[in-house]
PDB file of C-alpha atoms and ligand atoms in Angstrom:
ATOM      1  CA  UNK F   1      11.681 199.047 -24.840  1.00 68.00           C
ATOM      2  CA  UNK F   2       8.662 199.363 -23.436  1.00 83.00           C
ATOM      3  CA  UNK F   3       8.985 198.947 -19.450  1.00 94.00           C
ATOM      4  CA  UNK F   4      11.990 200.035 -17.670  1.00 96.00           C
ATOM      5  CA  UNK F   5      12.226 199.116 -13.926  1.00 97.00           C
ATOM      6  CA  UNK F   6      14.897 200.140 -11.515  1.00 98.00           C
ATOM      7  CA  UNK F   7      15.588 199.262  -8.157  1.00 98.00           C
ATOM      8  CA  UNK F   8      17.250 200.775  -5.718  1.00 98.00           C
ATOM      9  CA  UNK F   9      18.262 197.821  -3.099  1.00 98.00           C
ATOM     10  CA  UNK F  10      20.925 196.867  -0.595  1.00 98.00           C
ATOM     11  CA  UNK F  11      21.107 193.580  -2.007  1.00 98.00           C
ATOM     12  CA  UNK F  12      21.517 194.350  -5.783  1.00 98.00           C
ATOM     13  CA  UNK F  13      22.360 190.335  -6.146  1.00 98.00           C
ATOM     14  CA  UNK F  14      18.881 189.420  -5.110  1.00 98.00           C
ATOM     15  CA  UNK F  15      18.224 190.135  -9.046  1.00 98.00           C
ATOM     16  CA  UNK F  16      16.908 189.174 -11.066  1.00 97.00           C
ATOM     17  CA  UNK F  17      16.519 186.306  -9.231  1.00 97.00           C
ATOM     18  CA  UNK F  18      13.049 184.324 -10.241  1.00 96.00           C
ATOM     19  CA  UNK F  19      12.925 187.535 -12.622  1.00 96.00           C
ATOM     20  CA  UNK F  20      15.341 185.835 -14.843  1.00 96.00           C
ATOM     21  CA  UNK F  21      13.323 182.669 -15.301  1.00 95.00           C
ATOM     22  CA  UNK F  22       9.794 181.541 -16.845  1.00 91.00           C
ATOM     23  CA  UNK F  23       7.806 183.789 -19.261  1.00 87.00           C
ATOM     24  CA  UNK F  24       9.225 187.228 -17.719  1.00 87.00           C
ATOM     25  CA  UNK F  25      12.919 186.018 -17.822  1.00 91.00           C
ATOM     26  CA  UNK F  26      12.163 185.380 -21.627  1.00 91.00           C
ATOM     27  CA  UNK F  27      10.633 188.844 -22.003  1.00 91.00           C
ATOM     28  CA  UNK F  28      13.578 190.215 -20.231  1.00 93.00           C
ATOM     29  CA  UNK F  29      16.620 188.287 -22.447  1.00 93.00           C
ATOM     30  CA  UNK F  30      14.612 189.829 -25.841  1.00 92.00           C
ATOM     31  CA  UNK F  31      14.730 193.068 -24.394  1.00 93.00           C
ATOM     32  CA  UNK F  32      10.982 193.352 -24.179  1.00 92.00           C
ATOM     33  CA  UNK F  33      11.153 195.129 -20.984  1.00 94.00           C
ATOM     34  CA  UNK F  34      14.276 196.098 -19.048  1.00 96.00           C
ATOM     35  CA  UNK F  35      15.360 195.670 -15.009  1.00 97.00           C
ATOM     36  CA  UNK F  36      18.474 197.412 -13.407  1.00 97.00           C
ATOM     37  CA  UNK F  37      19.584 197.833  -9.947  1.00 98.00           C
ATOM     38  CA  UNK F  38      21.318 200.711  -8.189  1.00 98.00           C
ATOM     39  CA  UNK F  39      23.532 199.939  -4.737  1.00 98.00           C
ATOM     40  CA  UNK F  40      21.992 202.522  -2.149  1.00 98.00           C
ATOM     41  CA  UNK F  41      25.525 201.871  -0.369  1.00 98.00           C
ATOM     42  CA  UNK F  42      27.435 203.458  -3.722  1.00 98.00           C
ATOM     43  CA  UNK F  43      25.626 207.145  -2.642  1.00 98.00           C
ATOM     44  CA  UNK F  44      26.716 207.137   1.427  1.00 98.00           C
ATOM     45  CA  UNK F  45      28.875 210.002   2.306  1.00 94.00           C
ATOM     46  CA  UNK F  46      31.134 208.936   4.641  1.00 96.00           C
ATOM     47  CA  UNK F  47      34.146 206.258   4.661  1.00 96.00           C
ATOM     48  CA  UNK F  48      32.432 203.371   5.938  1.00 97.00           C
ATOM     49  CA  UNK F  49      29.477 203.890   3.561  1.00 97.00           C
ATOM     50  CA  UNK F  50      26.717 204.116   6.300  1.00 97.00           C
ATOM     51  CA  UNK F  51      23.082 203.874   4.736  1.00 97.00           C
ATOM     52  CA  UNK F  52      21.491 203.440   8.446  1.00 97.00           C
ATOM     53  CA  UNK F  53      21.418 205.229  11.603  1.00 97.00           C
ATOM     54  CA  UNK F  54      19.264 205.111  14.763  1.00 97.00           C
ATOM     55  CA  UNK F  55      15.784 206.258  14.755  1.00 96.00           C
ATOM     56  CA  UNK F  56      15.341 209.772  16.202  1.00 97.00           C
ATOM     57  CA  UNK F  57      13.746 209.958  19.734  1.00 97.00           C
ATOM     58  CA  UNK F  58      14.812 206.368  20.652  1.00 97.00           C
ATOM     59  CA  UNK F  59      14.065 203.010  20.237  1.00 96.00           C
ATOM     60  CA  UNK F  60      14.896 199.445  18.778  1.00 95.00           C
ATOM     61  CA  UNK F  61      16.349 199.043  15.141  1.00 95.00           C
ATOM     62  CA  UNK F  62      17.654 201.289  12.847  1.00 96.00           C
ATOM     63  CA  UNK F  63      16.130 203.913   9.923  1.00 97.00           C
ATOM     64  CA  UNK F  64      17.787 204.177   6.417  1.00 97.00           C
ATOM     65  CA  UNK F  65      19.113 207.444   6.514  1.00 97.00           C
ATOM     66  CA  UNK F  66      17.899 210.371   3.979  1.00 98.00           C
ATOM     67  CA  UNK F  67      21.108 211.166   2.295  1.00 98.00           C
ATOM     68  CA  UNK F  68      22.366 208.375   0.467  1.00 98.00           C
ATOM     69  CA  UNK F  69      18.855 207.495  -0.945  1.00 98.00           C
ATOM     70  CA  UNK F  70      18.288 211.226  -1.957  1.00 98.00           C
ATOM     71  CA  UNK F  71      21.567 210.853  -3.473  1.00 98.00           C
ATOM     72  CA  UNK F  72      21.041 208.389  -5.716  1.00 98.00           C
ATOM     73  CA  UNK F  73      17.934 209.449  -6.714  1.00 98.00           C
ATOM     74  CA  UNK F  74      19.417 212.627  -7.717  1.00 98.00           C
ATOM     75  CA  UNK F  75      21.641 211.468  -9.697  1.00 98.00           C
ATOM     76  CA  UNK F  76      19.411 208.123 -11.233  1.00 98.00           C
ATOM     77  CA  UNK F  77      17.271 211.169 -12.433  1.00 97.00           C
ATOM     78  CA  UNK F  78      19.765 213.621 -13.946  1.00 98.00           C
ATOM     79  CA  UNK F  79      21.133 210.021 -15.741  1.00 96.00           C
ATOM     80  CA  UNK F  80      17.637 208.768 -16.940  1.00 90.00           C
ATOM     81  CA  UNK F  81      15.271 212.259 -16.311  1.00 95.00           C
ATOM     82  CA  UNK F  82      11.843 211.371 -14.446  1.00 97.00           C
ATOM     83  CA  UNK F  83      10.476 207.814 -13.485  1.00 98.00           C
ATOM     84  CA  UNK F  84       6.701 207.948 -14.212  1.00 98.00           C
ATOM     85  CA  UNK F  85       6.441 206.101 -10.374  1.00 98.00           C
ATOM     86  CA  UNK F  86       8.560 206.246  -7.718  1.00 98.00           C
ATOM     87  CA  UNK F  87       7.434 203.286  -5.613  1.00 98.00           C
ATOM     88  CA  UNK F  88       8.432 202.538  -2.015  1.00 98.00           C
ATOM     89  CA  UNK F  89       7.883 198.974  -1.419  1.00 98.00           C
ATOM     90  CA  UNK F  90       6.503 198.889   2.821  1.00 98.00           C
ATOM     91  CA  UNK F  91       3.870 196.793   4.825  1.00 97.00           C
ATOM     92  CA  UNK F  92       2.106 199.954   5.474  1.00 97.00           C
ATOM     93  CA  UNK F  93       1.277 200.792   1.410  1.00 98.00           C
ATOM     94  CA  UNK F  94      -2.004 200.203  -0.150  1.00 98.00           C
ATOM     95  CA  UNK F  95      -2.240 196.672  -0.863  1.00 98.00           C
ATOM     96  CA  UNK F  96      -1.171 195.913  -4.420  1.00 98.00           C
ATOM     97  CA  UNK F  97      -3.946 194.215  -7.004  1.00 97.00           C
ATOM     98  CA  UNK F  98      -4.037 192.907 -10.135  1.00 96.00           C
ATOM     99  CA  UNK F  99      -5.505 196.699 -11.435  1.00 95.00           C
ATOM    100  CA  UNK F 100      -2.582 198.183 -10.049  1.00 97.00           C
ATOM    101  CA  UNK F 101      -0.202 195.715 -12.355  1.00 96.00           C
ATOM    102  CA  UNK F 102      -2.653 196.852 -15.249  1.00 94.00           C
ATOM    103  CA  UNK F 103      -1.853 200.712 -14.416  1.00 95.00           C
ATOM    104  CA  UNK F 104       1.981 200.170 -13.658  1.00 96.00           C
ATOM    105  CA  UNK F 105       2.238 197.962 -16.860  1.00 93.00           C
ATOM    106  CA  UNK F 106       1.397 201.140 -19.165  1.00 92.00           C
ATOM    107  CA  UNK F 107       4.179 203.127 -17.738  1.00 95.00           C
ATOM    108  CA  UNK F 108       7.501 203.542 -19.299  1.00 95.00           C
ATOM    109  CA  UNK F 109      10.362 203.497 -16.298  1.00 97.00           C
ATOM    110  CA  UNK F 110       9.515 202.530 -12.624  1.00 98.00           C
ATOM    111  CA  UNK F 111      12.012 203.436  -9.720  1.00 98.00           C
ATOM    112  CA  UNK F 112      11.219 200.477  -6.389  1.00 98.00           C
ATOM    113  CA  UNK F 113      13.032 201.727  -3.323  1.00 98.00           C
ATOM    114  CA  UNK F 114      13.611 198.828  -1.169  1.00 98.00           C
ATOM    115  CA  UNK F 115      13.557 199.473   2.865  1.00 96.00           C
ATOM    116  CA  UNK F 116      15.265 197.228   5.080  1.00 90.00           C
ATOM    117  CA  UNK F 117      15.353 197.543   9.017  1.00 82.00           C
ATOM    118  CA  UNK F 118      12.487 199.594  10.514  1.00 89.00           C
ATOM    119  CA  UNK F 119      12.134 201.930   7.117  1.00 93.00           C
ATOM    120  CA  UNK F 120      12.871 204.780   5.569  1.00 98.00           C
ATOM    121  CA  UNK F 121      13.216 207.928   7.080  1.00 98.00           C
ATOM    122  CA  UNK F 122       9.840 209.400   6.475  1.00 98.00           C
ATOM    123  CA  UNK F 123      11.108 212.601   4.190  1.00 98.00           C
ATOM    124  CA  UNK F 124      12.101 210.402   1.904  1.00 98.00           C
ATOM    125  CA  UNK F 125       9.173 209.568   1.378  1.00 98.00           C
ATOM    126  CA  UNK F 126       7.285 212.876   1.699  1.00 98.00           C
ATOM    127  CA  UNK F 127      10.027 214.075  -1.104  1.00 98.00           C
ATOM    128  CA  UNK F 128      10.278 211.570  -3.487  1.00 98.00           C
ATOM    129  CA  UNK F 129       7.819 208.806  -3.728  1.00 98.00           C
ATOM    130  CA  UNK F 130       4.717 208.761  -5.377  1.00 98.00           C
ATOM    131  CA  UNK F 131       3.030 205.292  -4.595  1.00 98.00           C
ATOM    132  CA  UNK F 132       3.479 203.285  -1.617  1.00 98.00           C
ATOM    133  CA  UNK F 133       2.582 199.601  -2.013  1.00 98.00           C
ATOM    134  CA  UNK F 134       2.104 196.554   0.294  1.00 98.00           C
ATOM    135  CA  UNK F 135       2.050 193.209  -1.286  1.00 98.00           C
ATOM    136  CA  UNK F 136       0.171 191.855   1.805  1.00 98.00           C
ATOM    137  CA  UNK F 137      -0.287 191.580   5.559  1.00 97.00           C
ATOM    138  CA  UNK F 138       2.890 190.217   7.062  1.00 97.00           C
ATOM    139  CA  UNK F 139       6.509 191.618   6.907  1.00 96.00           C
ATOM    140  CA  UNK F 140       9.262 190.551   4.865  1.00 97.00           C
ATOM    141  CA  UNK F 141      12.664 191.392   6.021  1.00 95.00           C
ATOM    142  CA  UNK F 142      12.887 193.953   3.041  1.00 97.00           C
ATOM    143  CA  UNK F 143      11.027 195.067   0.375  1.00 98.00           C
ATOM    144  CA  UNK F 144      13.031 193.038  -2.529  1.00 98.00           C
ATOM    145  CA  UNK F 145      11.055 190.029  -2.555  1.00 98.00           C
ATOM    146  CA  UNK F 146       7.933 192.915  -2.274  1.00 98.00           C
ATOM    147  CA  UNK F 147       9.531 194.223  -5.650  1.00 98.00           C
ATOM    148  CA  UNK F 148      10.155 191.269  -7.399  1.00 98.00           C
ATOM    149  CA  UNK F 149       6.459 190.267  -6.886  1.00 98.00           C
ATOM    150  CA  UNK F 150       5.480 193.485  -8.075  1.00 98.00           C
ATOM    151  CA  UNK F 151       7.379 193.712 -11.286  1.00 97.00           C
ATOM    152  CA  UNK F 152       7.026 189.805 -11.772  1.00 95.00           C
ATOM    153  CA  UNK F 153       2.763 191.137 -12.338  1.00 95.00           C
ATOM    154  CA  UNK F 154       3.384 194.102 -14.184  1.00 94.00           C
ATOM    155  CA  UNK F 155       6.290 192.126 -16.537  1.00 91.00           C
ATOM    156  CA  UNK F 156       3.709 189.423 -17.909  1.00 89.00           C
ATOM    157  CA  UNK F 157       1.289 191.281 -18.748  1.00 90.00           C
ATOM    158  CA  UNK F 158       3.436 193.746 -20.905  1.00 87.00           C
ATOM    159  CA  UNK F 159       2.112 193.588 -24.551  1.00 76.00           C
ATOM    160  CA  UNK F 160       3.802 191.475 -26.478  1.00 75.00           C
ATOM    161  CA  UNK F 161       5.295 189.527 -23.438  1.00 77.00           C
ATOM    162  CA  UNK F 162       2.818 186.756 -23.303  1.00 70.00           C
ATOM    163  CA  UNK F 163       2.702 184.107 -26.592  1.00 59.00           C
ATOM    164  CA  UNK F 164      -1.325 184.110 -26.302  1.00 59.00           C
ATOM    165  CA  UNK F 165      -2.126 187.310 -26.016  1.00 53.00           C
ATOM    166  CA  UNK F 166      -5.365 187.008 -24.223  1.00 58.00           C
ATOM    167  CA  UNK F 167      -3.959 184.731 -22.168  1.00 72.00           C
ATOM    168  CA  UNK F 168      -3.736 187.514 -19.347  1.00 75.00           C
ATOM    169  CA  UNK F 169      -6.681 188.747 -19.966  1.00 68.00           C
ATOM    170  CA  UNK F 170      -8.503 185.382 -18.545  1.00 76.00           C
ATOM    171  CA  UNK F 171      -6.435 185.424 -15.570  1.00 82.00           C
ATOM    172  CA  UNK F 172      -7.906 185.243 -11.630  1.00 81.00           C
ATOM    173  CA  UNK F 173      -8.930 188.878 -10.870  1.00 82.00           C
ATOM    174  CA  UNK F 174      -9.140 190.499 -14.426  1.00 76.00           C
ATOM    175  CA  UNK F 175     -12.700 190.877 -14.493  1.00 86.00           C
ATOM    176  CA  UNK F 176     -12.854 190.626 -10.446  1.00 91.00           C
ATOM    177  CA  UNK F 177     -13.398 186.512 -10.490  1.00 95.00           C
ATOM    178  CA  UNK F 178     -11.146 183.614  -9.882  1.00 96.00           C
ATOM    179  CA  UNK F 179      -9.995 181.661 -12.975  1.00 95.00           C
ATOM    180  CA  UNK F 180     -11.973 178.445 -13.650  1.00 96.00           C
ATOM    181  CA  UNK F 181     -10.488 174.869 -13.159  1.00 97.00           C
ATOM    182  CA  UNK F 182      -8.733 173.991 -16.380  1.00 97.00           C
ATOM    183  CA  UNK F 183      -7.605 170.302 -17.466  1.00 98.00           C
ATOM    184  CA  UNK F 184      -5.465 168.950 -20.341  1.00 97.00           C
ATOM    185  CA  UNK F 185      -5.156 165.821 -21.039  1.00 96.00           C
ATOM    186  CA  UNK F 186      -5.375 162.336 -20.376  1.00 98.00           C
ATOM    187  CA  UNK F 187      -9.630 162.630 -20.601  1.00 97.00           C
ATOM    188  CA  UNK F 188      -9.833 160.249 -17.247  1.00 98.00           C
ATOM    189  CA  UNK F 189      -6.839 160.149 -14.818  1.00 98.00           C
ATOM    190  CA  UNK F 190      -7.296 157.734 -11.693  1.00 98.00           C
ATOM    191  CA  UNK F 191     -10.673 157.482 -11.968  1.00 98.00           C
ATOM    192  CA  UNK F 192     -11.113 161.607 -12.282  1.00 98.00           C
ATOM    193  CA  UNK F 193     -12.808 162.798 -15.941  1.00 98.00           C
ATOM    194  CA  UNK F 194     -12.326 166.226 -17.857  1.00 98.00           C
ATOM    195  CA  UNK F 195     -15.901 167.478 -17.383  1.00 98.00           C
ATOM    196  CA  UNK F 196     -17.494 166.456 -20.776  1.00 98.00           C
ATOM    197  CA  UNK F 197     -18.807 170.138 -21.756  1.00 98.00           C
ATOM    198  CA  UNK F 198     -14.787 171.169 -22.087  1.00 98.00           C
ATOM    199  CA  UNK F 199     -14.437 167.779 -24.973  1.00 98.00           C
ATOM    200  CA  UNK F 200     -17.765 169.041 -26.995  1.00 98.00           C
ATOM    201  CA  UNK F 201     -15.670 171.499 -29.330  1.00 97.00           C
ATOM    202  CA  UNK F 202     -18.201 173.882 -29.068  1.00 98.00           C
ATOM    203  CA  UNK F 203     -16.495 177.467 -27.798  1.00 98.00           C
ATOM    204  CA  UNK F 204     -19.785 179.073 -26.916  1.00 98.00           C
ATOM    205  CA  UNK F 205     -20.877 176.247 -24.308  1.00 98.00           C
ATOM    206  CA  UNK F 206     -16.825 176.261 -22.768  1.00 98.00           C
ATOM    207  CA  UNK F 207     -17.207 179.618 -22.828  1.00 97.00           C
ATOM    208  CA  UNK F 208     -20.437 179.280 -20.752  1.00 98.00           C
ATOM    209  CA  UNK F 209     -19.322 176.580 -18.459  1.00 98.00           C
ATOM    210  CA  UNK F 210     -16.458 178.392 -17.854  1.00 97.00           C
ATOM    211  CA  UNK F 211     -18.086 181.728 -16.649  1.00 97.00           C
ATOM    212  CA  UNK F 212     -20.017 179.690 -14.644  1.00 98.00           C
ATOM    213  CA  UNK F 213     -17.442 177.740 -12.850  1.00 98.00           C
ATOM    214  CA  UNK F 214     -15.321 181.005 -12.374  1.00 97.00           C
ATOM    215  CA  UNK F 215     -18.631 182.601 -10.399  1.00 97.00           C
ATOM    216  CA  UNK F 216     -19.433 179.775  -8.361  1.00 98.00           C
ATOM    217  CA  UNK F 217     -14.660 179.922  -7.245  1.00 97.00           C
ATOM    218  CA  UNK F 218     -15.368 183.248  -6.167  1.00 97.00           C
ATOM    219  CA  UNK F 219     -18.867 182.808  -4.406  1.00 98.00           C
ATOM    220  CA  UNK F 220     -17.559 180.051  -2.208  1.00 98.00           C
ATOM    221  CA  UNK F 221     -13.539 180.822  -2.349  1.00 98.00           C
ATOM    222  CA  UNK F 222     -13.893 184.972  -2.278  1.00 97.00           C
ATOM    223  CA  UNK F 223     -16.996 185.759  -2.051  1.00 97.00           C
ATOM    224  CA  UNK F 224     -15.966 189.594  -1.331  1.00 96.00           C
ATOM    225  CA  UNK F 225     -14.702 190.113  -4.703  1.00 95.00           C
ATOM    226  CA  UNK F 226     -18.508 190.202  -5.773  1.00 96.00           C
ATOM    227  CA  UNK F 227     -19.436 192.997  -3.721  1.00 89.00           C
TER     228      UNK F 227
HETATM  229  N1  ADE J 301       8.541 195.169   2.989  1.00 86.25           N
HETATM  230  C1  ADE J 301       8.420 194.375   4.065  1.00 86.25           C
HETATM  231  N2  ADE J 301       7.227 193.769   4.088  1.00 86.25           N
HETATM  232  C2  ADE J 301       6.556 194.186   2.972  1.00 86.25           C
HETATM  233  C3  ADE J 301       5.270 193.922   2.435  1.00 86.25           C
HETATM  234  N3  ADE J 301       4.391 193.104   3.027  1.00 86.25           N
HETATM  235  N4  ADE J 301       4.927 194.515   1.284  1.00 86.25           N
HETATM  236  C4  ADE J 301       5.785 195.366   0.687  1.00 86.25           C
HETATM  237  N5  ADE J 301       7.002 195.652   1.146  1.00 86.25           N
HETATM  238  C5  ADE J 301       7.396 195.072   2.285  1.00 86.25           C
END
């Protein structure tokens, strides 16, 4: 197998979720890349299985606490030996891009520590992780839906994932552009036509339309992509 990802979640039933389905799902039921969670609960110390306690020197909401996540770390590593990334999934990570599924798709086993309430406590962090990532500006109410974003990237791009294999490779943001508009068929739909260059058959003047309409996406649409 050539991807292994792990999580490490509070709400282990939140997978695989919209991991099971489409092209990844696929991927996943051939056993072209593999997904597991780990309860964070299973490694509390006490009776009532805390994972949470208040944050030191006051203040609203709660921290996950260091023990039970060490814990299971611990042990997920004497079971499985190092993860290549150990990746906490928190608003305040660098923001994740399409290079960073490239890099992360080349690695063999990926451990995602989900946060919920107002984090982690911070030597977790310092100890054990090795990338923090963001998937964007706003807050989720934990970092599984951040995870399964994440892995959803890195799992369709895999080798051997993807049917067409360049299909990926013409996505929005591989070579720093939006995608072009594509059409299929009928050739006019209410009144709108498939721009006549795409029904030529001839690959080089697509292939130049296309490069053109995927400049002109990103000039107007994200223009600081070009910089
Ligand atoms: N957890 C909560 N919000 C998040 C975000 N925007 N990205 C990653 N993890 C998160």
């Amino acid at each position: 197998m050539s991807f292994q990802a792990q999580i490490l979640t509070l709400y282990p039933d939140m997978f695989p979720g919209p991991l099971g389905q489409s092209i990844a799902g696929r991927a996943l039921d051939e056993g072209k890349w593999g997904l597991s969670t780990v309860q964070i609960r299973d490694f509390a110390t006490d009776k009532h299985r805390t994972v949470d306690d208040t944050p030191a020197g006051g203040g609203a909401g709660m921290v996950m606490m260091c023990e039970p996540l060490a814990n299971a770390i611990d042990e997920l590593q004497k079971e499985h030996g190092q993860y290549d990334e150990i990746i906490f999934v928190t608003p305040d990570g660098k923001r994740f891009e399409q290079k960073d599924a490239n890099t992360l798709s080349l690695k063999k086993s990926i451990l995602i520590i989900c946060g919920h309430y107002k984090g982690i406590d911070q030597r977790i962090r310092d100890l054990y992780v090795t990338k923090e990532i963001s998937i964007g500006d706003y807050v989720l109410s934990g970092g599984e839906l951040a995870a399964a974003v994440i892995i959803d990237a890195i799992g369709r791009i895999i080798p051997g994932v993807l049917n067409d294999e360049t299909s990926a490779l013409t996505d929005s943001f591989q070579d720093n552009l939006l995608a072009p508009p594509v059409y299929s068929r009928p050739a006019e739909f209410r009144g709108l036509e498939v721009p006549p260059v795409l029904l030529t058959g001839d690959p080089k003047k697509v292939d130049a339309w296309r490069q053109e309409q995927a400049l002109e996406r990103t000039k107007t649409r994200r223009p600081d992509l070009l910089k």
